[in-house]
XYZ file of C-alpha atoms in Angstrom:
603
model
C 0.000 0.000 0.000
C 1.497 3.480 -0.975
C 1.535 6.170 1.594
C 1.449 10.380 -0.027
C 1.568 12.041 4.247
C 1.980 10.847 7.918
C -2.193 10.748 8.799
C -2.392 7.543 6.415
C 1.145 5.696 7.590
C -0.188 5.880 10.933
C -3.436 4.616 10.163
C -2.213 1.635 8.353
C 0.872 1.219 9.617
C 1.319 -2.237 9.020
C -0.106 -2.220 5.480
C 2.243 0.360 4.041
C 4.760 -0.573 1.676
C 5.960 2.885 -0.002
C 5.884 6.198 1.768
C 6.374 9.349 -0.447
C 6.506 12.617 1.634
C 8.533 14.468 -1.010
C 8.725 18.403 -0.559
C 6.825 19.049 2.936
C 9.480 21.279 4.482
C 10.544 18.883 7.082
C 14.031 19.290 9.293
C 12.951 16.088 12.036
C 12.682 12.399 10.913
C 8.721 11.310 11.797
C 8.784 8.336 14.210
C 6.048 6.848 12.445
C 8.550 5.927 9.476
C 10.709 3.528 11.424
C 7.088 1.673 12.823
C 6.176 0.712 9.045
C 7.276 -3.379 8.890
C 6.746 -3.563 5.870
C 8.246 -0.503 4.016
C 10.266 -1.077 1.214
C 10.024 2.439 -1.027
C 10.643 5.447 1.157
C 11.232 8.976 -0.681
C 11.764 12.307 2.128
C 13.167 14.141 -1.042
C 13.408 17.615 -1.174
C 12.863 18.779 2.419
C 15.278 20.276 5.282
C 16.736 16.705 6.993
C 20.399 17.175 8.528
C 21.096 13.550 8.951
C 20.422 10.106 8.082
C 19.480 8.350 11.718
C 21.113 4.853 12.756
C 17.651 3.456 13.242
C 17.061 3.254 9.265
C 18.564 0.237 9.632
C 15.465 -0.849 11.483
C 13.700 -0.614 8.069
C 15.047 -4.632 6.774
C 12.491 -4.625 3.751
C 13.429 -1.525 2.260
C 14.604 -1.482 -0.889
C 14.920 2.281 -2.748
C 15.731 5.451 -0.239
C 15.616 8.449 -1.877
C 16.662 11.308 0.170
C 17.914 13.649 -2.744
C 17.258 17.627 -1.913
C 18.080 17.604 1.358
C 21.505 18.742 4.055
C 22.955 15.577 5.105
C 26.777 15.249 5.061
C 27.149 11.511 6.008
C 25.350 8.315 6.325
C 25.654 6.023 9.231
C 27.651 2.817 8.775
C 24.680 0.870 10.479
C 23.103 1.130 7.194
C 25.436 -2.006 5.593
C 22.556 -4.125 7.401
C 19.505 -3.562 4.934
C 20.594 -6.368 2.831
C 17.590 -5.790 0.324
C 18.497 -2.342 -0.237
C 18.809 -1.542 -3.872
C 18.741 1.801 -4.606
C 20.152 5.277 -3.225
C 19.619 8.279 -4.167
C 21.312 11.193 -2.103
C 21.904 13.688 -5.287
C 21.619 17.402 -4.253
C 22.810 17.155 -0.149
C 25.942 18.359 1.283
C 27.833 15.495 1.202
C 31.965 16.680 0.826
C 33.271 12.374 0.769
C 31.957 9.066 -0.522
C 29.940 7.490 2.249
C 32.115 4.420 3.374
C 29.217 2.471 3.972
C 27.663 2.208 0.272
C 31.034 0.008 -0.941
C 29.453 -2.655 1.928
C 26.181 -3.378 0.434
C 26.875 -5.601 -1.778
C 23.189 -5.794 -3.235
C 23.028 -2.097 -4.455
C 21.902 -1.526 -8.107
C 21.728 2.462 -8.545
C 23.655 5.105 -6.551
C 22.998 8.774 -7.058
C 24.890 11.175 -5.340
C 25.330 14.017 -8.128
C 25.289 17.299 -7.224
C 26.947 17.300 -4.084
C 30.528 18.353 -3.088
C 32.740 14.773 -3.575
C 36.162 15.674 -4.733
C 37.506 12.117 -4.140
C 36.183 8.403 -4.678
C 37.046 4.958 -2.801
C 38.224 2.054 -4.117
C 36.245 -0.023 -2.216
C 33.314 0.595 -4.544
C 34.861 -1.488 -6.782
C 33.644 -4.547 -4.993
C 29.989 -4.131 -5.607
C 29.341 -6.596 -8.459
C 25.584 -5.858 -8.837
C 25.956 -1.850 -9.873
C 24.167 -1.056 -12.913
C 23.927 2.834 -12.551
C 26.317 5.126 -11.011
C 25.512 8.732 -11.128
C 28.017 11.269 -9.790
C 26.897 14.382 -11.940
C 28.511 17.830 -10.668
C 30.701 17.237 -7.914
C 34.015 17.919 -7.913
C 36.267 14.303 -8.874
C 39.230 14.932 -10.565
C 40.124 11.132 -10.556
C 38.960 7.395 -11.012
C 40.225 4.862 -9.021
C 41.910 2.289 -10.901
C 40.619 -0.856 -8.796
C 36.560 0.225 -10.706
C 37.755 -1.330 -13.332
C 36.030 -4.612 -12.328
C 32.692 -3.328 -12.138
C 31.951 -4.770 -15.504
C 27.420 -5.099 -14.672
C 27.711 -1.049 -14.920
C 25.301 -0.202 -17.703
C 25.641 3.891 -16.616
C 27.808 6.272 -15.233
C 27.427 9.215 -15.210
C 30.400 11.708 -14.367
C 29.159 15.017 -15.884
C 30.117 18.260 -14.869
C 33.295 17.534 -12.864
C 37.321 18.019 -12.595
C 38.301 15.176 -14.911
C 41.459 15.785 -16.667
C 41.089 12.323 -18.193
C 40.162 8.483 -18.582
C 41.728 5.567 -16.968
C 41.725 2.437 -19.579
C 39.744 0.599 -17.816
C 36.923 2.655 -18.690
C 36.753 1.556 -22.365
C 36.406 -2.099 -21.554
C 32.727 -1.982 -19.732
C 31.554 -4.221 -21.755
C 27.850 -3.406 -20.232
C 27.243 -0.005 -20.640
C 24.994 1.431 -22.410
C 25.652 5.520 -21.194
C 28.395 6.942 -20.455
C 27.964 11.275 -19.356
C 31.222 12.842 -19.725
C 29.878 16.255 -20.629
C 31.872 19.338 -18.778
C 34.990 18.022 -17.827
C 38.604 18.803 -18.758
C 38.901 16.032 -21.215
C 41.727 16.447 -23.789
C 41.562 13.128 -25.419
C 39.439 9.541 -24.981
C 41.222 6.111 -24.905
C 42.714 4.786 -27.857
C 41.099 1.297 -26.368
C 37.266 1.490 -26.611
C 36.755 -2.085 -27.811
C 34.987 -3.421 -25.047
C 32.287 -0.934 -25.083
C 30.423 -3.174 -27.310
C 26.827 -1.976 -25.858
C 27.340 1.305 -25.503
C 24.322 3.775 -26.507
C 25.026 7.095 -25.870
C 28.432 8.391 -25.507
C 27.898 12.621 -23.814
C 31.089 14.678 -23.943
C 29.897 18.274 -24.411
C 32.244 21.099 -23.254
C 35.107 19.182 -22.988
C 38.493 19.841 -24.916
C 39.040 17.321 -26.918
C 41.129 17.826 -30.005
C 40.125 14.712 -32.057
C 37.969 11.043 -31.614
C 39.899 7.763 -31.514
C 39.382 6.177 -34.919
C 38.214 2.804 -32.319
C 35.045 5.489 -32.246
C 33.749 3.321 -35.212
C 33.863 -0.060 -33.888
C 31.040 1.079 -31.539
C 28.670 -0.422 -33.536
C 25.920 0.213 -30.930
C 26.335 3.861 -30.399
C 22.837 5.982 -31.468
C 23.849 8.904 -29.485
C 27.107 10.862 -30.004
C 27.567 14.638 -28.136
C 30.680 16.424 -28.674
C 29.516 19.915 -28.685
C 32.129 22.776 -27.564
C 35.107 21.000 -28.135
C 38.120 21.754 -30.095
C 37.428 19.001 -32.561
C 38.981 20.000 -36.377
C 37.781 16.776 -37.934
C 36.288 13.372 -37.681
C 37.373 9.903 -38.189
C 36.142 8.279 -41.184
C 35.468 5.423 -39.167
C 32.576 7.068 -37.654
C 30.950 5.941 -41.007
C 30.947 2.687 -40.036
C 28.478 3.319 -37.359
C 24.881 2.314 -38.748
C 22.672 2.637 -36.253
C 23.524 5.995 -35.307
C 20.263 8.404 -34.896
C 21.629 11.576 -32.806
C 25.513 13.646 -33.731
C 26.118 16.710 -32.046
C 28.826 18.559 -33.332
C 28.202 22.250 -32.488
C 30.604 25.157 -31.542
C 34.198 23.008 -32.622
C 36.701 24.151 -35.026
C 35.544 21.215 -38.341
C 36.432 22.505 -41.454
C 34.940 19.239 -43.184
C 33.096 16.430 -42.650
C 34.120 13.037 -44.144
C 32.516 11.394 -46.436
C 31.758 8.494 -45.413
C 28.930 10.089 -43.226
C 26.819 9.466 -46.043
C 26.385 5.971 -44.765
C 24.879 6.871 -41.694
C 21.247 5.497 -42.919
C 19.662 5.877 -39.503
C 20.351 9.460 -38.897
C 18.023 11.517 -37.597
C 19.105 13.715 -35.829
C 22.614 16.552 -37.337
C 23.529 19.652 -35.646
C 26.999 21.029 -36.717
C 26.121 24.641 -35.957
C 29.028 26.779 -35.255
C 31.652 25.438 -37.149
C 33.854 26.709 -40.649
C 31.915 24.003 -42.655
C 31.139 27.043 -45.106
C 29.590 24.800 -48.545
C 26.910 22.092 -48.235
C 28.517 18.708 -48.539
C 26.971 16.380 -51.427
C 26.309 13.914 -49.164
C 24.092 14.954 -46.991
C 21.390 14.503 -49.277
C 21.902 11.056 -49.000
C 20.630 11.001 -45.567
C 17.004 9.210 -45.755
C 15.942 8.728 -42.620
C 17.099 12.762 -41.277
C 14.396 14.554 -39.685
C 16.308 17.565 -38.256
C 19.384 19.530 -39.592
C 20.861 21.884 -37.317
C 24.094 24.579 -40.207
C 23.551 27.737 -38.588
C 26.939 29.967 -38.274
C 28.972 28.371 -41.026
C 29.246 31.148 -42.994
C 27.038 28.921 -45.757
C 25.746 31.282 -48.949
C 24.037 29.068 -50.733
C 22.339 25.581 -50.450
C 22.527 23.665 -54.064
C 20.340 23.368 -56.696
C 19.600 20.016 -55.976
C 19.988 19.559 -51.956
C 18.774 16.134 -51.584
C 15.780 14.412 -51.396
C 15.366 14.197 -47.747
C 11.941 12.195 -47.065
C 12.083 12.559 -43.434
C 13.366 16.041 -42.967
C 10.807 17.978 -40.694
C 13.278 20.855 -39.554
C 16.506 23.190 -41.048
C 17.929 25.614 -38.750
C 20.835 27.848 -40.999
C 20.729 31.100 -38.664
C 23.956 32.826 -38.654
C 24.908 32.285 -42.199
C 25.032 34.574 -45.154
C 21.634 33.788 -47.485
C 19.492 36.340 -48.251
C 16.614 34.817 -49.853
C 14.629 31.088 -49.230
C 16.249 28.521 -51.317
C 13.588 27.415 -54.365
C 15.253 24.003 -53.845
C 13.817 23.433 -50.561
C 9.892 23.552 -52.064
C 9.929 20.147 -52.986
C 11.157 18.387 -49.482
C 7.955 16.295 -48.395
C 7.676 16.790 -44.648
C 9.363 20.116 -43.748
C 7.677 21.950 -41.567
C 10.395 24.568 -40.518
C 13.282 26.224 -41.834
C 14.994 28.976 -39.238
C 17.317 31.682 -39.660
C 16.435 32.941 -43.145
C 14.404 36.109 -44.257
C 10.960 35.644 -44.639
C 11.141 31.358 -43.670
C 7.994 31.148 -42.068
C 5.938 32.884 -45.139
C 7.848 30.418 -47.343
C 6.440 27.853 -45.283
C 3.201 28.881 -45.313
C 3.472 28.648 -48.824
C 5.319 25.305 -48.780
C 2.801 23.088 -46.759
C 0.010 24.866 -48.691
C 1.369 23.442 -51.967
C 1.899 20.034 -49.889
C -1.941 19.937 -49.371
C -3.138 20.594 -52.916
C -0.153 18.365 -54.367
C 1.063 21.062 -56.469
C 3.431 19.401 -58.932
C 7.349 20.477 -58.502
C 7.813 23.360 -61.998
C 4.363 24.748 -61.065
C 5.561 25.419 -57.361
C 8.686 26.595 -58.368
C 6.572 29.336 -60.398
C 4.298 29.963 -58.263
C 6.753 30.762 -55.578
C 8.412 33.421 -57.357
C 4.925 34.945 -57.629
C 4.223 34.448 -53.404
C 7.848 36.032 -53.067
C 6.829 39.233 -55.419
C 9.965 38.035 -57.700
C 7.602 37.262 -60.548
C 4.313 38.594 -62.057
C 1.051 36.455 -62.297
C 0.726 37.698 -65.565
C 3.958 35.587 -66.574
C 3.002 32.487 -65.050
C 2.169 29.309 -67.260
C -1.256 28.626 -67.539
C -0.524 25.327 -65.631
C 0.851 26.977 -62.809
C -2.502 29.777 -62.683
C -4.284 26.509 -62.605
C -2.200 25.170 -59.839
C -2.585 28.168 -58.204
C -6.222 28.848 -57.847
C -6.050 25.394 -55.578
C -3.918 26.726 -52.832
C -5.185 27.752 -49.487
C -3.343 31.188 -49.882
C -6.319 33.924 -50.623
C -4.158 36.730 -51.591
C -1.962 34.400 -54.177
C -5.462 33.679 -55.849
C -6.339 36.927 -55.808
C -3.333 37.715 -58.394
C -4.436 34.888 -60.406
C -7.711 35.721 -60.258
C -6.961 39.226 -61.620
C -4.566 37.772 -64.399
C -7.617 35.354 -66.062
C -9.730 38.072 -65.894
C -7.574 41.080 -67.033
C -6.584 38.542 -69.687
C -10.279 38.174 -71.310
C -12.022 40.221 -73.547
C -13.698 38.576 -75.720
C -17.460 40.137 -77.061
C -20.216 38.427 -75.640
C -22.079 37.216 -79.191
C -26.151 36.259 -78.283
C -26.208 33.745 -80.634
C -23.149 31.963 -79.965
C -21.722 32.645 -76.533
C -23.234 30.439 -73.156
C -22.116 31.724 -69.927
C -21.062 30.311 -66.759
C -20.865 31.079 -63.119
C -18.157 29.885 -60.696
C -17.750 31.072 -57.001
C -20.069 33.245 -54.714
C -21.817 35.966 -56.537
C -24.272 38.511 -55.424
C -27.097 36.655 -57.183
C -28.086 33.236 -57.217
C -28.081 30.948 -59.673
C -31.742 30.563 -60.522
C -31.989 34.712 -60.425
C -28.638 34.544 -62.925
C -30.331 32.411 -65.484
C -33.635 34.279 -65.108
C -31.694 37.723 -66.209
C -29.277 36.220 -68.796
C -32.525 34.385 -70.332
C -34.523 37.986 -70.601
C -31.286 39.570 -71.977
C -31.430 37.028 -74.419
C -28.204 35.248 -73.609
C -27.469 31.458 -72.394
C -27.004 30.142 -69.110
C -24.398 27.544 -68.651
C -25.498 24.814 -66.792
C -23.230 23.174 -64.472
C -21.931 19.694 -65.959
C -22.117 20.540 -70.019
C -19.785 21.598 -71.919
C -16.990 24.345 -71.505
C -18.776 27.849 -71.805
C -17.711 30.585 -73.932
C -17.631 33.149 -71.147
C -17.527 32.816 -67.275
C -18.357 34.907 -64.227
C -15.280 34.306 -61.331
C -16.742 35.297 -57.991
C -15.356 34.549 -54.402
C -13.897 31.633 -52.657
C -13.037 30.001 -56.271
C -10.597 26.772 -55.765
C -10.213 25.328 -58.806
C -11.574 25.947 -62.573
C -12.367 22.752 -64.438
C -10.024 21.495 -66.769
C -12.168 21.124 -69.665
C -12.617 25.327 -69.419
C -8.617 25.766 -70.071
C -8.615 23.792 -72.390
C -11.276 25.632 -74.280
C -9.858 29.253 -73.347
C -13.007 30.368 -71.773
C -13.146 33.735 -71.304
C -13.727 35.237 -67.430
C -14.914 38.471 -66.071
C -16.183 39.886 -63.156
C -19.380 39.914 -61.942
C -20.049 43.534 -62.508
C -18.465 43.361 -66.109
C -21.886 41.015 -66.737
C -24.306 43.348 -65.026
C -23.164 45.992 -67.168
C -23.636 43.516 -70.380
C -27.119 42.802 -68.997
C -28.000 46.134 -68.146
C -27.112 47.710 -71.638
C -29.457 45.067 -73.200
C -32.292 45.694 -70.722
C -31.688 49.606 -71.260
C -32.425 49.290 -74.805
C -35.712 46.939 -73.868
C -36.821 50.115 -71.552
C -36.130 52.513 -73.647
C -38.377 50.883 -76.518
C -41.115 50.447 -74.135
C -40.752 54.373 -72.576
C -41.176 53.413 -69.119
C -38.527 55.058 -67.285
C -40.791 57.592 -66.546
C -43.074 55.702 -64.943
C -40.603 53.949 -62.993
C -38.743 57.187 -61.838
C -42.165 58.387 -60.201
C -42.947 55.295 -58.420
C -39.008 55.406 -57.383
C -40.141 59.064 -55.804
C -43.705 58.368 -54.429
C -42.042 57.784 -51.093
C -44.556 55.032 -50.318
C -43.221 51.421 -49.639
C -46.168 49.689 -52.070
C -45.105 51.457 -54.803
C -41.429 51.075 -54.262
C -41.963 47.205 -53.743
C -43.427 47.464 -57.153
C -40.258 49.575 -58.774
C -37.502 47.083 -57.270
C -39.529 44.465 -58.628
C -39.884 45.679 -62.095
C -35.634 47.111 -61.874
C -34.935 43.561 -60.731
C -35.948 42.020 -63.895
C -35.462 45.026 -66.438
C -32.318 46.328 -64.899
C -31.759 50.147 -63.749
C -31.407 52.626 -66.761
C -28.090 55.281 -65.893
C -31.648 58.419 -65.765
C -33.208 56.605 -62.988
C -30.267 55.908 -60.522
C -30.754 58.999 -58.974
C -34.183 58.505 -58.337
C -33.177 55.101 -56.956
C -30.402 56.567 -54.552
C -32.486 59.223 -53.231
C -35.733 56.502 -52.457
C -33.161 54.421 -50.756
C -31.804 57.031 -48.604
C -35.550 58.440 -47.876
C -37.198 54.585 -46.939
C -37.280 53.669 -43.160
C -38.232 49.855 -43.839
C -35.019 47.870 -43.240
C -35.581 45.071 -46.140
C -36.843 47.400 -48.552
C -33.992 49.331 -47.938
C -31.349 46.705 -48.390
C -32.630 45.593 -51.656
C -32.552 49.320 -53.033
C -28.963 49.634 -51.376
C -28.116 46.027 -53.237
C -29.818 47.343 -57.046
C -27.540 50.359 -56.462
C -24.684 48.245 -55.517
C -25.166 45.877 -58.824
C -25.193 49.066 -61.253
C -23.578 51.874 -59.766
C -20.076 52.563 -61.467
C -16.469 53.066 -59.960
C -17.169 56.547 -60.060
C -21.036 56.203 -57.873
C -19.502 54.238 -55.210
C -18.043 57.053 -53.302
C -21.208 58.526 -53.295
C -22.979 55.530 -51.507
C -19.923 55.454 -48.993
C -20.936 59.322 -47.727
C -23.402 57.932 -44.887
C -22.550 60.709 -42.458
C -24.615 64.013 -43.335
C -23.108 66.175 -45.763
C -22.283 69.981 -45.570
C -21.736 71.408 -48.585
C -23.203 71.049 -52.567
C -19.046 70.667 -52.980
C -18.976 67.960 -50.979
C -21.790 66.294 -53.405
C -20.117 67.728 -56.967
C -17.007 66.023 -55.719
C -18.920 62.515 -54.509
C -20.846 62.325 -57.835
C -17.598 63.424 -59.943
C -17.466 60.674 -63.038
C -21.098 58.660 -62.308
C -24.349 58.807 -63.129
C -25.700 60.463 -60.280
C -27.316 64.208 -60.189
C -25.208 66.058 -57.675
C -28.065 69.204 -57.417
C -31.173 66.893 -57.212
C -29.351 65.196 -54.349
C -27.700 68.229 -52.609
C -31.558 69.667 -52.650
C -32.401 66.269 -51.185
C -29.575 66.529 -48.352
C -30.575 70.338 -47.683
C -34.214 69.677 -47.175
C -33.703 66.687 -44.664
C -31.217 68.447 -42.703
C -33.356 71.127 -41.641
């Protein structure tokens, strides 16, 4: 039974089997732990404990004792009599010595006692043939004894952050271990003897100063894990080649001028980070690297990255801050899984681009064009009509925008009644049914969705893709508005043979909401002539019904010019007959009839 504060070890005192009071402030051991028969975890980390009492060794059954984070200096030698004890963990105390009493327990698996103040270790140690892990992180050691050399079950040690000027041999022939944390010593060079590492994972020597690797580096056929950041490395064995299964090198901050070639055979790499260095051109080889997911080149004073990088399946991240390119390499579009490139101007819009082309499997020379157009480089209007195609599909409104305006500025062909069929793509003002209903009075055809390519086509909003059969054709696109005004000269001409703008115009000034329900009607399906658009601005500003209003406000909006619109943006009151002249300046619009208007409801 586990145990999280004193109220439930006394209440089931002879139930509890692991007692965790980690972080609760306390200086004084509770008697209630040594009256638990049956304890066999007990963790006091992290609180204010001097000492480690003699009557521990009342506690027979315990097994791990974690008293890391606390102020003892010693441990009693009574403690040699817990015979199941198997772990200890007294990192981050005040101890200044190895305690004597830990090289007479002959069961212990794990000792931690890292960060602490050791400058010295005992020989004895060397007698405890069960250690697997051995952690002595940031003390102060300077030396390892010689007789340690027998404790050949170690699978860890851990020695980082201390005084070590070097290795004894002995250390290259645990044939067991599987890390080994030399990171922040005063290394200047490793044994030339490494051959009995044979299991060896991870191999940490970070901030060191080490001036080369033993070539015996490569016989490590194990190794995944090599660190040898902020050394004073100037190259690298070739035999490091030779080590397969390697998935993490570190080589930041050293003094490498090249890297060998035989690198290229390291087909489990995932993981390269030689930032720092004078590496200076992108080796060939490294786009030979299938399985890489993360490539670290900043501050190698690297200009360019080739044509033709690599292929690089895997690749997720490229960090090249600190180097000398100015622009985002067009060779890096094609890379399947990168999701972030660092240190170069404007990386993260080239990403957005990049993933966006990912998702609509844009094909490689229609994303290299299309990119120049996303980096302002190149103008739609030069673009391929394969890449406008490929364009329109991407998830990137303002890029579709420019293409958009391209097909459209591109068209001008004459709409012909008897030969031309028109089509609608997008979100347009009007529907469908109400498009087909005004093309059909102006005597023009509707293009039904699902025939053939039209001649002509309307491109309104949120457009993805135009259907192939269309290019191929070389339909010709507009705007909405460009239609209207087709429509609207046709139904002029029906108006004016049938003289009823004048009848129109007075309903349009009646003021009364029948007889304006009757003149939207009749504009909806004849169209608004350029004489009555006055008449239809100033009934729209005069009606206080809120849907009659918006459908006057949306007639104006289909057939009011460039010019107009400025007018129907004035919604604030308006001073001056100026201020009208200069808001009716180049549209149809009378500026005294509506400056009268404006005067009279103002008083």
């Amino acid at each position: 039974m586990k145990a999280y504060n004193l109220e439930t070890a006394r209440q089931h005192r002879d139930k509890i089997t692991e007692l965790y009071l980690h972080g609760l402030g306390i200086s004084e051991w509770p008697s209630i732990v040594f009256e638990l028969p049956q304890l066999q975890v007990l963790c006091l980390s992290e609180n204010r404990l001097p000492e480690a009492p003699e009557t521990l060794s009342r506690l027979t059954r315990l097994r791990a004792l974690d008293l890391s984070g606390n102020l003892i200096q010693t441990l009693p030698a009574s403690l040699h009599g817990l015979l199941s004890l198997e772990e200890v963990n007294l990192s981050g105390n005040r101890l200044s010595r190895f305690p004597p009493v830990l090289g007479k327990m002959p069961g212990l698996r794990k000792i931690d006692l890292s960060f602490n103040q050791l400058r010295s270790l005992p020989r004895h140690l060397g007698n405890a043939p069960g250690l697997v892990s051995l952690r002595l992180n940031r003390n102060r050691i300077k030396e390892l004894p010689a007789e340690w050399g027998s404790m050949d079950r170690l699978q860890e040690l851990q020695l980082d952050q201390n005084l070590l000027p070097s290795l004894p041999d002995w250390v290259g022939h645990l044939r067991n271990l599987r890390l080994l944390g030399l990171s922040q010593n005063k290394l200047r060079e490793l044994p030339s003897d490494l051959s009995g590492l044979k299991m060896l994972g991870q191999l940490h020597l970070e901030r060191n100063k080490l001036g080369c690797l033993p070539d015996a580096l490569g016989n490590l056929s194990d190794l995944t894990e090599i660190d040898v950041r902020r050394n004073e490395l100037e190259k690298l064995p070739d035999s490091i080649g030779r080590l397969r299964g390697l998935r993490r090198l570190l080589l930041d901050d050293n003094r490498l001028k090249e890297l060998p070639a035989p690198l290229e055979k390291l087909q489990s790499l995932r993981l390269l980070s030689c930032q720092g260095n004078q590496l200076g051109e992108w080796p060939s080889f490294l786009g030979k690297l299938p399985r890489l997911e993360i490539l670290e080149w900043g501050r190698n004073g690297l200009e360019r990255i080739p044509d033709e990088p690599g292929k690089w399946p895997a690749l997720e991240r490229l960090g090249l801050q600190g180097n000398s390119m100015v622009c985002f390499p067009i060779s890096l579009l094609g890379l399947p899984k990168l999701e972030k490139v660092t240190g170069l101007p404007n990386s993260a819009r080239a990403m957005r681009f990049v993933q966006a082309c990912r998702q609509s499997a844009v094909p490689a020379p229609q994303r290299r064009e299309l990119f120049g157009l996303w980096q302002g480089d190149v103008e739609a209007h030069n673009l391929s009509k394969e890449a406008l195609r490929e364009g329109l599909r991407l998830a990137l409104p303002s890029l579709r925008k420019s293409i958009l305006s391209v097909l459209i500025g591109q068209s001008r062909a004459q709409i012909d009644p008897l030969r031309s069929a028109i089509g609608i793509l997008g979100t347009t003002r009007l529907s469908r049914p109400d498009w087909k209903e005004k093309l059909e009075k102006a005597g023009l055809t509707y293009h039904e969705t699902g025939a053939k390519a039209p001649s002509h086509a309307v491109l309104g909003g949120g457009i993805l893709e135009i259907p192939a059969a269309w290019w191929k054709k070389g339909v010709a696109f507009m705007e909405e508005s460009v239609l209207f005004q087709e429509v609207r000269d046709r139904e002029q001409a029906y108006l004016q043979a049938m003289d009823d703008p004048g009848r129109l115009g007075r309903l349009l000034q009646s003021g009364q909401d029948a007889s304006l329900r009757l003149s939207v009607s009749l504009l909806k399906n004849g169209g608004v002539p350029p004489s009555l658009m006055t008449d239809l601005y100033l009934a729209w500003r005069s009606v206080s019904d809120r849907k009659l209003k918006k459908e006057l406000r949306d007639l104006l909006l289909l057939h009011t010019s460039s010019g107009g619109r400025r007018l129907l943006e004035k919604v604030r009151v308006i001073y001056s007959p100026e201020q009208i002249e200069e808001a009716c300046r180049d549209s149809e619009f009378d500026p005294a009839r509506i400056w009268a208007w404006w005067e009279s409801n103002s008083r």
